[in-house]
C-alpha positions as CSV (number, residue, x, y, z in Angstrom):
1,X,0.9,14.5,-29.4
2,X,4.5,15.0,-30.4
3,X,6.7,11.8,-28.8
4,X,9.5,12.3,-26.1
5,X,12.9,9.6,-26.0
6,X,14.1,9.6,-22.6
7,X,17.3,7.3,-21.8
8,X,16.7,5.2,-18.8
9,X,18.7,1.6,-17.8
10,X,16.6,-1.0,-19.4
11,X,16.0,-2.3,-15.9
12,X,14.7,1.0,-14.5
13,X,12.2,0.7,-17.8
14,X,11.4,-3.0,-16.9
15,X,10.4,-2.2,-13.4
16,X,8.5,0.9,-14.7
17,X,6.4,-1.4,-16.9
18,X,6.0,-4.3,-14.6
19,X,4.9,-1.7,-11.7
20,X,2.3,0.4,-14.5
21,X,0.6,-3.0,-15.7
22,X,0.4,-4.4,-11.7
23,X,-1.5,-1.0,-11.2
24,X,-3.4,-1.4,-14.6
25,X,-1.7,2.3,-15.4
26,X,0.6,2.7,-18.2
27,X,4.7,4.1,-18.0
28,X,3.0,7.2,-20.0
29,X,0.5,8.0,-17.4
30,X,2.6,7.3,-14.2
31,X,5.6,9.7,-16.2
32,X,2.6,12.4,-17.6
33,X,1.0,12.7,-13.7
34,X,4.4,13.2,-11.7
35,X,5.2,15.9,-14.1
36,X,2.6,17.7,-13.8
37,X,2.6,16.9,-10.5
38,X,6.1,18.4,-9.8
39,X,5.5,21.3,-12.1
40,X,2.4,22.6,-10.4
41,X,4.4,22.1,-7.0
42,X,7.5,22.8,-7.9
43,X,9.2,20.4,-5.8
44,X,9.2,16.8,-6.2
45,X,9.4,16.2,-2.5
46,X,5.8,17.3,-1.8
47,X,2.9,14.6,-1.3
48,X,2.1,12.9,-4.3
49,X,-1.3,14.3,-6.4
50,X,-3.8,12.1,-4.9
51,X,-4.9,11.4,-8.5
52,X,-1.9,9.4,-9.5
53,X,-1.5,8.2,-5.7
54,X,-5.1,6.6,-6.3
55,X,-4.1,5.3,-9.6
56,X,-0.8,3.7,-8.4
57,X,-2.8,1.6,-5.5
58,X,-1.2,4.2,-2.5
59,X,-4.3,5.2,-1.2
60,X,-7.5,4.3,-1.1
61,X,-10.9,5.0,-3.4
62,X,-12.3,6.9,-0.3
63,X,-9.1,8.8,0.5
64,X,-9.0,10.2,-3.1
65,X,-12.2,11.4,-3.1
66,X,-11.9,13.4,0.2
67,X,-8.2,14.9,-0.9
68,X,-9.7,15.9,-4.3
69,X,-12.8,16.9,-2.8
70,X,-14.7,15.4,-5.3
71,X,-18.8,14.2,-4.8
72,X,-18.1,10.6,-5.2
73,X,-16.3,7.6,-7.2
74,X,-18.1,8.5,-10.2
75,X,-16.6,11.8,-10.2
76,X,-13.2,10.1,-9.2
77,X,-13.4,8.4,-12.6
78,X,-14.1,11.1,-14.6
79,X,-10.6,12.3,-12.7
80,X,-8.8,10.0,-14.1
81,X,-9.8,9.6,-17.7
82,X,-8.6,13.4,-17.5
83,X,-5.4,12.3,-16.8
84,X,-5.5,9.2,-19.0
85,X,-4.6,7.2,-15.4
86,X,-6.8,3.9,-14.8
87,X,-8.0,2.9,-11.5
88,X,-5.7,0.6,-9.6
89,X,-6.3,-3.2,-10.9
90,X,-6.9,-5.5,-7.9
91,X,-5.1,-7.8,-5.9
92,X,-4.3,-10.9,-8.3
93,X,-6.1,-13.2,-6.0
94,X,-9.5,-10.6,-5.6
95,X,-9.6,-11.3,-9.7
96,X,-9.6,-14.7,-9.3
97,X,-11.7,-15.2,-6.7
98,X,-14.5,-12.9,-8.9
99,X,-14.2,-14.8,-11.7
100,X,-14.5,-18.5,-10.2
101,X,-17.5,-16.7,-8.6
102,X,-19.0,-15.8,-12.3
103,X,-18.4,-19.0,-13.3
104,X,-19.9,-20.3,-10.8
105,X,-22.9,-18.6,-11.3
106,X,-22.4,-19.0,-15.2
107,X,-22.7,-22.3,-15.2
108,X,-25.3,-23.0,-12.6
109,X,-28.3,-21.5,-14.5
């Protein structure tokens, strides 16, 4: 795939980044989705794709799946390896907590 240079202030790019790995997406994806999302529009006021809205942590797993009118999570996945987007990462804290709680259970056998 043939690259594209945009010029953006650094800090626009920073915030980008920061906001991508938060949501466990990359610039690329966020950047690849709202195009096509405004090009199959044709207006970038309309509601975001439901895809990338999933993928950015704006709505939820089961409000994708109804707007994309998709079978189920599975199928939501598949979605978004399409699109090379990533499901949203969790919450900091939800990581923690799950890995304390494999350790936990880790250690104790």
């Amino acid at each position: 795939m043939p690259e594209t240079v945009f010029n953006l202030p650094a800090g626009l790019v920073d915030e980008a980044e920061a906001y991508a790995a938060r949501h466990g997406t990359s610039v690329t994806a966020i950047v690849r989705a709202h195009l096509e999302a405004v090009i199959a529009t044709g207006s970038a006021k309309k509601i975001p794709d439901p895809l990338v809205a999933f993928a950015t942590g704006t709505i939820t797993r089961r409000e994708a799946i109804e707007a994309l009118g998709l079978r189920d999570y599975a199928a939501l996945l598949v979605a978004l390896g399409d699109h090379d987007l990533t499901p949203p990462r969790p919450p900091e804290h939800l990581v923690q907590d799950q890995a304390a709680t494999f350790e936990r259970l880790w250690t104790s056998t």
